[in-house]
mmCIF file of C-alpha atoms in Angstrom:
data_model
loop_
_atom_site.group_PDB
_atom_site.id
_atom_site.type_symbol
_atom_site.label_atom_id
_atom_site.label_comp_id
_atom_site.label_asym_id
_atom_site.label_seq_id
_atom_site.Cartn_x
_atom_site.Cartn_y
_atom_site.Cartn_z
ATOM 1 C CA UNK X 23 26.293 63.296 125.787
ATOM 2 C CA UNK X 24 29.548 61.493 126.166
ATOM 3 C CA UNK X 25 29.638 59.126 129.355
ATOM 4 C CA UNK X 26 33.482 58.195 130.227
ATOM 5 C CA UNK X 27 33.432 54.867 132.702
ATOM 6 C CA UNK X 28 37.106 55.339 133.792
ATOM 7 C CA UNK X 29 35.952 56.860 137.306
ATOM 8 C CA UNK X 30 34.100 53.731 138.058
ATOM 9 C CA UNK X 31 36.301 51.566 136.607
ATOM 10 C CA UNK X 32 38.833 52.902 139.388
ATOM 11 C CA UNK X 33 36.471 52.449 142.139
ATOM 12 C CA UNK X 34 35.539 49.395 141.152
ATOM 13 C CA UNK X 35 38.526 48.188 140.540
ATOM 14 C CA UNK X 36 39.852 48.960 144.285
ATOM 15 C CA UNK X 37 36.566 47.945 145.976
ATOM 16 C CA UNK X 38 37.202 44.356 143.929
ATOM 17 C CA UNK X 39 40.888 44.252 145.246
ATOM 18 C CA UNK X 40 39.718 44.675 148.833
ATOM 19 C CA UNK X 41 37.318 42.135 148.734
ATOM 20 C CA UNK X 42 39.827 40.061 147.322
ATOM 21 C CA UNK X 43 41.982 40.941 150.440
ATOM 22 C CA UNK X 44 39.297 39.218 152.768
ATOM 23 C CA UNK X 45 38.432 36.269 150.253
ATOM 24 C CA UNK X 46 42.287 35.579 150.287
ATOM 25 C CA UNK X 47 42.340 35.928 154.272
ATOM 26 C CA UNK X 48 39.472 33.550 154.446
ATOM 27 C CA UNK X 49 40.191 30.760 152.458
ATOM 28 C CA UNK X 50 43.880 30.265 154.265
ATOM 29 C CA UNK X 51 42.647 30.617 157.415
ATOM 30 C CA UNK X 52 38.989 29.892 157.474
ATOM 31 C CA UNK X 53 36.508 29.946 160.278
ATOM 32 C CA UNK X 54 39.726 29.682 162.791
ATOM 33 C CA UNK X 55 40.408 33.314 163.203
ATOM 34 C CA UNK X 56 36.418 34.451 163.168
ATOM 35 C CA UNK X 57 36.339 37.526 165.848
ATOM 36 C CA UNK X 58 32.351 35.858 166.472
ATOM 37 C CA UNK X 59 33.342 32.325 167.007
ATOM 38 C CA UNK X 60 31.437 30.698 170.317
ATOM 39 C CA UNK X 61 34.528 28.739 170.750
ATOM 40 C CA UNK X 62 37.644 30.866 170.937
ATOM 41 C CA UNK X 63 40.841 30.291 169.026
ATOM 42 C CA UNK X 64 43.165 28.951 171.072
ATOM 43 C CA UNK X 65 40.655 26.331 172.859
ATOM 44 C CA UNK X 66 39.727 25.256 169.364
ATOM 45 C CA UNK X 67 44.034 24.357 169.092
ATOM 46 C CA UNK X 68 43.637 22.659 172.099
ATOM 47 C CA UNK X 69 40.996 20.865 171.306
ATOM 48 C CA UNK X 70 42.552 19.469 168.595
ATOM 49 C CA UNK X 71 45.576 18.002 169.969
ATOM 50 C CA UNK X 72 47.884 20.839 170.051
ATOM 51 C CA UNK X 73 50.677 20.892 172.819
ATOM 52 C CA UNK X 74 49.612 23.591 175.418
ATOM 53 C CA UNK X 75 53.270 25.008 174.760
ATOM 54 C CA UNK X 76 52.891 24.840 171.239
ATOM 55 C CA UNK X 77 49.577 27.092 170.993
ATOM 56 C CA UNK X 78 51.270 29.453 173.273
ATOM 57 C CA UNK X 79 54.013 30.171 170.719
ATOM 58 C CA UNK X 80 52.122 30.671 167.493
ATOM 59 C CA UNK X 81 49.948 32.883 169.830
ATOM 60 C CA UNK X 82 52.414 34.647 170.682
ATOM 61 C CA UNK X 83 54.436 34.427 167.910
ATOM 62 C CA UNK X 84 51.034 35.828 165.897
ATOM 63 C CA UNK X 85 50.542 38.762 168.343
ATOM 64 C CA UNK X 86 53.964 40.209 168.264
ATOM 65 C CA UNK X 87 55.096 39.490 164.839
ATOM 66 C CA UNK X 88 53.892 42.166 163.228
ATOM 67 C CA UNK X 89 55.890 45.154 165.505
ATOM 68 C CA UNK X 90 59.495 43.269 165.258
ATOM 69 C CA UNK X 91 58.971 43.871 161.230
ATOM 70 C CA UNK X 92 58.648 47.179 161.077
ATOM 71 C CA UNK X 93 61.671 48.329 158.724
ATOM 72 C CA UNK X 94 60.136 46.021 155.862
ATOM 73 C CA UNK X 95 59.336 48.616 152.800
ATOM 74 C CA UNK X 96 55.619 49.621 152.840
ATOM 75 C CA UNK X 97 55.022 47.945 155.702
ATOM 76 C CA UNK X 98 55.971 49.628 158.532
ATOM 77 C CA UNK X 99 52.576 52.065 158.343
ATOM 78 C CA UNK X 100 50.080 49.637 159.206
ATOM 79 C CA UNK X 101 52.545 47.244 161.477
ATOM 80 C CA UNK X 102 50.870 48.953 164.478
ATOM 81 C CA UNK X 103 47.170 48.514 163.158
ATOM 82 C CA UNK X 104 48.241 44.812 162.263
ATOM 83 C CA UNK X 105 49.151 43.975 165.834
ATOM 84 C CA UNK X 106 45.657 45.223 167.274
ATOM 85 C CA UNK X 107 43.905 43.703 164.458
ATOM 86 C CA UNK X 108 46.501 40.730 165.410
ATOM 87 C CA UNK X 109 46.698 39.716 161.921
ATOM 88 C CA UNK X 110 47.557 35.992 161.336
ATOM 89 C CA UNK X 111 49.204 37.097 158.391
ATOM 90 C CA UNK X 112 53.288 37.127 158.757
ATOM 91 C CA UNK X 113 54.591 40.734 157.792
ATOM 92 C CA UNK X 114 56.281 39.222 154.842
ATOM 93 C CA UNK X 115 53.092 37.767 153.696
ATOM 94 C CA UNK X 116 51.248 41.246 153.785
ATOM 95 C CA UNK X 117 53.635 42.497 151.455
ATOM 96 C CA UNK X 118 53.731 39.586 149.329
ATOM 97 C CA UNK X 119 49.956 40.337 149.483
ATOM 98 C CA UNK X 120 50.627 44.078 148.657
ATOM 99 C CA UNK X 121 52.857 43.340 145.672
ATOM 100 C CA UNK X 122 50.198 40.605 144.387
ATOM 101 C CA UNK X 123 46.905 43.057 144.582
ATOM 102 C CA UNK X 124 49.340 45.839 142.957
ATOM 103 C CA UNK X 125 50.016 43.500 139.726
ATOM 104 C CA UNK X 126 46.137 42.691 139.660
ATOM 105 C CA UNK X 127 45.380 46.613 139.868
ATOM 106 C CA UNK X 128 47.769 47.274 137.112
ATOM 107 C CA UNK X 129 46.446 44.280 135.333
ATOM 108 C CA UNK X 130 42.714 45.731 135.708
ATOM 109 C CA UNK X 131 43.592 48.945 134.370
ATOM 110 C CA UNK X 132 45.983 48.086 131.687
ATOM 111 C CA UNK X 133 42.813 45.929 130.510
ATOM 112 C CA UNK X 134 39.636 49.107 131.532
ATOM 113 C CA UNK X 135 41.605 52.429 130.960
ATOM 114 C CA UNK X 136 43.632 54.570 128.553
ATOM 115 C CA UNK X 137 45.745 55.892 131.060
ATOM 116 C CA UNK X 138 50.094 55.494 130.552
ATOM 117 C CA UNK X 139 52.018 52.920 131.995
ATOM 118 C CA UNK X 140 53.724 54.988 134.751
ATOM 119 C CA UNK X 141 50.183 56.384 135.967
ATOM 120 C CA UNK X 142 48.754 52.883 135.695
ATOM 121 C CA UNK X 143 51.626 51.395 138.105
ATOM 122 C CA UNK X 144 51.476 54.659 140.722
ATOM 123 C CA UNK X 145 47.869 53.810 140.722
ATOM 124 C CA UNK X 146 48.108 50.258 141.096
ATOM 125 C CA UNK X 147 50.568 50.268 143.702
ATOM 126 C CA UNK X 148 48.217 52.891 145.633
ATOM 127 C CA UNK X 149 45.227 50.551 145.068
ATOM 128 C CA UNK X 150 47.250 47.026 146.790
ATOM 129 C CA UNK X 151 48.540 48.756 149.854
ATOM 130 C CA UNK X 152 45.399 50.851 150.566
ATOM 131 C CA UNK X 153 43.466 47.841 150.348
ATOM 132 C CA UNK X 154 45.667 45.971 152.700
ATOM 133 C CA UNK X 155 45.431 48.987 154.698
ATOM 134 C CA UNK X 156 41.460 49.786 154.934
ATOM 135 C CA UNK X 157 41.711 45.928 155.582
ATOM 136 C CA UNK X 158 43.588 46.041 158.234
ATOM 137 C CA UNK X 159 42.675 49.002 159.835
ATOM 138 C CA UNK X 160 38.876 47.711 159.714
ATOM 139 C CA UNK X 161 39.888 44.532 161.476
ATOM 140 C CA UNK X 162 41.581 46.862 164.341
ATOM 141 C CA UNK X 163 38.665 48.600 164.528
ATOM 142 C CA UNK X 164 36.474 45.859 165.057
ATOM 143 C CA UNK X 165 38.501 43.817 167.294
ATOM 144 C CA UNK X 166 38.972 46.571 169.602
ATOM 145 C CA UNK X 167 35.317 47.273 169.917
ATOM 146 C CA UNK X 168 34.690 43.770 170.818
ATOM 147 C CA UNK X 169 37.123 43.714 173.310
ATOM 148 C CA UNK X 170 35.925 46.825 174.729
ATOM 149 C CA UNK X 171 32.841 45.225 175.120
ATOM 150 C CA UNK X 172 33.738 41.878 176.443
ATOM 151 C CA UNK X 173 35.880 43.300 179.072
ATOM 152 C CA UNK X 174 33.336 44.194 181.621
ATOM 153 C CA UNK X 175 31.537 40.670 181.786
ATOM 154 C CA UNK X 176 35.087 39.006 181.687
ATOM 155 C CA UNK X 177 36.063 41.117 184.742
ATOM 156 C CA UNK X 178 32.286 40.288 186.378
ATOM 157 C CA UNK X 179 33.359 36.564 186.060
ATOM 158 C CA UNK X 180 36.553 36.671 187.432
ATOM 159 C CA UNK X 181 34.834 38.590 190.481
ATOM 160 C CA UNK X 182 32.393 35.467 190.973
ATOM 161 C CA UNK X 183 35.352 33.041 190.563
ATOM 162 C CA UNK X 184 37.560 34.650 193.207
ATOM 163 C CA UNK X 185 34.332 34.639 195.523
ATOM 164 C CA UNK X 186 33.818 31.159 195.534
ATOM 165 C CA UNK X 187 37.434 30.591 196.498
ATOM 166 C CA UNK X 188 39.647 30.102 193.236
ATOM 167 C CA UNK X 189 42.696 31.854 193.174
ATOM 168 C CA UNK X 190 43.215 35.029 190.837
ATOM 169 C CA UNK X 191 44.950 32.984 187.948
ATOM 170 C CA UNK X 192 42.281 30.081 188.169
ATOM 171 C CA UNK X 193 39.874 33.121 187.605
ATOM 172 C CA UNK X 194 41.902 34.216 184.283
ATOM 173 C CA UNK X 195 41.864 30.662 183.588
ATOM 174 C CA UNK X 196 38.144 30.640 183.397
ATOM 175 C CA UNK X 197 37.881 33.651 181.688
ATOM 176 C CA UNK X 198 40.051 31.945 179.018
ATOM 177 C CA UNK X 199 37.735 28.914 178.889
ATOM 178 C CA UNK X 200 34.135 30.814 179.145
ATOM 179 C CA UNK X 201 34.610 34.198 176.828
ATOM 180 C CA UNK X 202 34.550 34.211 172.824
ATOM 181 C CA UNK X 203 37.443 35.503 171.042
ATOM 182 C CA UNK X 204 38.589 37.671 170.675
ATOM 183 C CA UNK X 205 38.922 38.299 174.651
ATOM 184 C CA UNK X 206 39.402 34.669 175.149
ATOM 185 C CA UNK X 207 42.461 33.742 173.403
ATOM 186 C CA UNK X 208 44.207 36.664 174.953
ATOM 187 C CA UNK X 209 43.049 35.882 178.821
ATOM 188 C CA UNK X 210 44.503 32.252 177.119
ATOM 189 C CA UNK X 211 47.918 33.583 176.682
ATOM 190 C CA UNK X 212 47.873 35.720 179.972
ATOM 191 C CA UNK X 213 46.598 31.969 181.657
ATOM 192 C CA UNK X 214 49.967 30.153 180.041
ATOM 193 C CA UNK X 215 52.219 32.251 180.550
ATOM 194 C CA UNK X 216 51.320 32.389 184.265
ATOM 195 C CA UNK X 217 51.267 28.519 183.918
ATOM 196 C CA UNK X 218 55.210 28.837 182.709
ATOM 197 C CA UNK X 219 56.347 31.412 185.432
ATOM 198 C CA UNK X 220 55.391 35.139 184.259
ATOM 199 C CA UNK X 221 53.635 37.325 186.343
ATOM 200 C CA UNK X 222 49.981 37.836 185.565
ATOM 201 C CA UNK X 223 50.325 41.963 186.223
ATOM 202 C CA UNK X 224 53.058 41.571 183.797
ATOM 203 C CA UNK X 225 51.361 39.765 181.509
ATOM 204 C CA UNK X 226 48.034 42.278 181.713
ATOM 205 C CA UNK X 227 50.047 45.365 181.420
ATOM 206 C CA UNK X 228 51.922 44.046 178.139
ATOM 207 C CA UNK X 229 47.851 43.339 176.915
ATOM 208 C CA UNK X 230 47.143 47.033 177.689
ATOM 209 C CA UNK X 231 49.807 48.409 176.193
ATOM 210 C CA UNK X 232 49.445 46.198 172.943
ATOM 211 C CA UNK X 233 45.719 47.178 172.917
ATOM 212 C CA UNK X 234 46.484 50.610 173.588
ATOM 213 C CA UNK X 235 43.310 50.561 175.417
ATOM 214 C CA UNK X 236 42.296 52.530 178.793
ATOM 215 C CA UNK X 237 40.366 50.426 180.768
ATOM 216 C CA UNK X 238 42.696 47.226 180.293
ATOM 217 C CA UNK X 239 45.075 49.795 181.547
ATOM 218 C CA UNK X 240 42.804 50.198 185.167
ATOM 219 C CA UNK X 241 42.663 46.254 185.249
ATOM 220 C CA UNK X 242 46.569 46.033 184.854
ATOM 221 C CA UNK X 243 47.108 48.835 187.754
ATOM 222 C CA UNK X 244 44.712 47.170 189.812
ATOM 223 C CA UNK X 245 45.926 43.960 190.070
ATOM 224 C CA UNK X 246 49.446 45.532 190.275
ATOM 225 C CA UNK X 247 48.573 47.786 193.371
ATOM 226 C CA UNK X 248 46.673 44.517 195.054
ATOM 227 C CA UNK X 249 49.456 42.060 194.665
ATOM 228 C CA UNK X 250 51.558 45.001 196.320
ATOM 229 C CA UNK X 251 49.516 46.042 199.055
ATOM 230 C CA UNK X 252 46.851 43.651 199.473
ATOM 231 C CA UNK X 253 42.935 44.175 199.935
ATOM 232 C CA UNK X 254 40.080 42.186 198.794
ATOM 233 C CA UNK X 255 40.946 41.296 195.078
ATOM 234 C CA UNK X 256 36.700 40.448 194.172
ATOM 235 C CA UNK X 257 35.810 44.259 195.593
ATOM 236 C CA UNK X 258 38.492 46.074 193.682
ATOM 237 C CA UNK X 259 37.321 44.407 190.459
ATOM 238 C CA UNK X 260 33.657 44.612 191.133
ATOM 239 C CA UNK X 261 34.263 48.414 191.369
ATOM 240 C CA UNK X 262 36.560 47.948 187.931
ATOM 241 C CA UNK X 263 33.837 46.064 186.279
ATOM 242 C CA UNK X 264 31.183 49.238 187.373
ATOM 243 C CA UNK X 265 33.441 51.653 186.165
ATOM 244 C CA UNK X 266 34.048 49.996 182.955
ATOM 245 C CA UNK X 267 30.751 48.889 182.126
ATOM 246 C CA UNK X 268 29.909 52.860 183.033
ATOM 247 C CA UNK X 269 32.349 54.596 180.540
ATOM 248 C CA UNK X 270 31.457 51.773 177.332
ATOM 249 C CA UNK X 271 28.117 53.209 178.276
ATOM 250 C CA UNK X 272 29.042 56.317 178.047
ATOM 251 C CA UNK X 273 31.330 55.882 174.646
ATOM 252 C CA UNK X 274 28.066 54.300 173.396
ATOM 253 C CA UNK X 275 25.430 57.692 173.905
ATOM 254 C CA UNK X 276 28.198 59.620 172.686
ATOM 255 C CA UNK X 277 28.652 57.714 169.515
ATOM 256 C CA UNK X 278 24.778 57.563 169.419
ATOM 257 C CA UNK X 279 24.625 61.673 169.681
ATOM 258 C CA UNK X 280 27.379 62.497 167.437
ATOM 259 C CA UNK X 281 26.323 59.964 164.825
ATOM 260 C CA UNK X 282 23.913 62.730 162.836
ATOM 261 C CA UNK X 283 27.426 64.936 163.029
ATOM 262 C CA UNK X 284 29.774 62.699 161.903
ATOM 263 C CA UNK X 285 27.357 61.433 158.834
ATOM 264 C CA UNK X 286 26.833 65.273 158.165
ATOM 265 C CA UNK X 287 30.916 65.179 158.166
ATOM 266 C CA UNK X 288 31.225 62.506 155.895
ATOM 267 C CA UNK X 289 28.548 63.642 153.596
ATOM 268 C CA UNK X 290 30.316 66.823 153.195
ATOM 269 C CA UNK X 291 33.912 65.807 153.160
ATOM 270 C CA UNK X 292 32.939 63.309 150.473
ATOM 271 C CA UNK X 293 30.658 65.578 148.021
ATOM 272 C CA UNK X 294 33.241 67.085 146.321
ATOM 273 C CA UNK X 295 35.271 63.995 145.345
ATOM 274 C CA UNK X 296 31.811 61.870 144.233
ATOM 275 C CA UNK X 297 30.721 65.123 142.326
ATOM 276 C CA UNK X 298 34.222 65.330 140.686
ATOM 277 C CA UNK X 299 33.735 61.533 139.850
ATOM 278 C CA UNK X 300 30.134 62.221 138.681
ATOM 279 C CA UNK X 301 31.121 65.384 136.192
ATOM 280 C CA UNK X 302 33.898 62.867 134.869
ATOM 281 C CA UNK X 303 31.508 60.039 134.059
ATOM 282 C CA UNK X 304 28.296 62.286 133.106
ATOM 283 C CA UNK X 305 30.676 64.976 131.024
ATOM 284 C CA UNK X 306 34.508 63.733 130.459
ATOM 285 C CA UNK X 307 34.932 67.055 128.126
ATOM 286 C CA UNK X 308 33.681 69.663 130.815
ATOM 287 C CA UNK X 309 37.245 70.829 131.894
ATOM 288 C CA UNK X 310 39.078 70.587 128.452
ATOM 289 C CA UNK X 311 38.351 74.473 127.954
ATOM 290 C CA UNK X 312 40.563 75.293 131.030
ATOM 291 C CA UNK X 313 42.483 72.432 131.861
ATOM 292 C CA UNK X 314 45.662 73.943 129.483
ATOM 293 C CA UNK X 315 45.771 77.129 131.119
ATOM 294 C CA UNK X 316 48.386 78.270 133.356
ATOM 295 C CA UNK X 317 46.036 78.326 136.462
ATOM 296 C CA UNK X 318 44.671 75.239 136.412
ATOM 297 C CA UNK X 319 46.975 73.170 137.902
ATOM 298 C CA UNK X 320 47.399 75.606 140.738
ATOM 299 C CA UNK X 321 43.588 76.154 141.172
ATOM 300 C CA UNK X 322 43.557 72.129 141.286
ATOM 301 C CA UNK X 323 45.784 72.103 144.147
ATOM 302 C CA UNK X 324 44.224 74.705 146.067
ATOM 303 C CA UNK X 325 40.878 72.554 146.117
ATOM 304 C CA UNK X 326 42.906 69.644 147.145
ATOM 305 C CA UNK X 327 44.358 71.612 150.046
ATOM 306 C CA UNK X 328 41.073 73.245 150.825
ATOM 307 C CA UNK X 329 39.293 69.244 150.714
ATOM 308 C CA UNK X 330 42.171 67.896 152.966
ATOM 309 C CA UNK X 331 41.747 70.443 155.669
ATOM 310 C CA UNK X 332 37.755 70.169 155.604
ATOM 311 C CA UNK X 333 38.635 66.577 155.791
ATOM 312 C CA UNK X 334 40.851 67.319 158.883
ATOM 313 C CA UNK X 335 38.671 69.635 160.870
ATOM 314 C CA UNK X 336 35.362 67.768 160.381
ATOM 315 C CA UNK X 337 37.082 65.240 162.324
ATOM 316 C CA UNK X 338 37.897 67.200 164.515
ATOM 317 C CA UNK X 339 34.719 68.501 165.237
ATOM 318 C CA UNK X 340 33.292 65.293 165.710
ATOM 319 C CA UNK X 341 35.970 63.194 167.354
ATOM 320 C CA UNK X 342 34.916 64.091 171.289
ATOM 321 C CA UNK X 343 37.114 62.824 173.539
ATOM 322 C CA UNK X 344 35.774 60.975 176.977
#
């Protein structure tokens, strides 16, 4: 039996470029932008000598970078994902990036397949910006959930601060000092910029919107509606922090009882494609007796279609909203 490698030279080749992504990230930055550090990013700056009005502009600079660069080629669909993920990266860097992991793809399989030139440069340019991509998107992913999950006991400490008699931005203030990135760093900025003039409600709601995320959203109206009208700041927030801590709860037994569906999801959405791969390695001849016909390129595309919208409503059928 004839066993063709090209399928897992493919895989391997992109799973070895995205690694590569992370390795590069790593070694120019280091431990310095670690979403698990005890000691948060921009208290590490300070620490080390760092004007106070310096670290607020390459924190800034480093947060909104990524949306004002949106018309650069290739770039533009994960600017938004780059921004949450707050990516130290500068957009032109990314691409640089891009373009670099693209001439090591087409490098890899000039060097472990057969295929043309023109397919090996489509393929390799696929392979550098969907690794920068699933890159990027992971780190989104992951620093939303941990600010998700820091929020509550960040809001629980600013209700003890205001308690004992500090003011609201001494309580963002400690928030900035006490809580890991990558919650920290951003209560950081907020406690700057109200340092230099801006308005903390402001400052929240630009965080929320940024985020794109609900609850900062209730923290940034209730601030707003208490420096309007008044009212006891700690008792708003303590009911905040219950409400919070209640729906990330309740996010968490969701994901918990839709796990088994979304695995069953993923199983069957990706069968297909790893059973394509497998006949390809196991049997590279098995669809030379009908691949010259006249309906096999539209039977091909029919699967496709049929794959991308089992793709589509599996996710669906999983994705409950709360």
């Amino acid at each position: 039996m004839e066993i063709s490698a090209a399928p897992l030279i493919y895989i391997s080749i992109f799973v070895g470029v995205l690694l590569l992504v992370e390795g590069i990230y790593l070694t120019v930055f280091g431990k310095s932008i670690s979403l698990n550090s005890r000691v948060n990013r921009r208290l590490e700056l300070l620490e080390k000598g760092t004007p106070r009005e310096q670290v607020l502009e390459q924190l800034r600079k480093e947060m909104s970078q990524h949306m004002r660069r949106t018309s650069i080629p290739l770039y533009s669909i994960l600017s938004e994902k780059a921004q949450k993920a707050n990516i130290a990266f500068s957009p032109r860097q990314l691409v640089v990036i891009m373009a670099a992991l693209s001439a090591v793809s087409f490098l890899g399989l000039t060097f472990g397949t057969e295929a043309s030139a023109a397919v090996r440069a489509l393929v390799a340019v696929g392979m550098g910006v969907g690794a920068v991509y699933v890159w990027v998107n992971n780190k989104a992913k992951k620093r939303l959930s941990l600010i998700e999950e820091q929020l509550p006991d960040a809001v629980e400490l600013m209700v003890r601060s205001l308690r004992v008699g500090h003011p609201f931005s001494s309580a963002i203030g400690i928030v900035a000092k006490e809580v890991a990135d990558p919650l920290g760093s951003e209560f950081g900025i907020i406690a700057d910029e109200a340092a230099y003039g801006r308005d903390i409600s402001e400052s929240l709601k630009a965080l929320a919107e940024r985020m794109d995320m609900q609850d900062l959203r209730f923290l940034a109206v209730a601030v707003a509606i208490q420096q309007q009208s008044g009212g006891n700041l700690a008792e708003i927030l303590e009911g905040l922090a219950k409400v919070i801590r209640a729906r990330f709860k309740l996010f968490r037994r969701v994901k918990a009882i839709t796990a088994e569906a979304k695995w069953s999801g993923m199983f069957l959405s990706m069968f297909p494609i790893v059973a394509l791969v497998m006949i390809n390695v196991l049997q590279p001849n098995y669809y030379d007796d009908v691949k010259d016909t006249a309906a096999f390129i539209p039977a091909a595309l029919i699967v496709v279609a049929f794959l991308v919208v089992n793709v589509v409503f599996m996710k669906m059928m999983v994705n409950i909203k709360v």
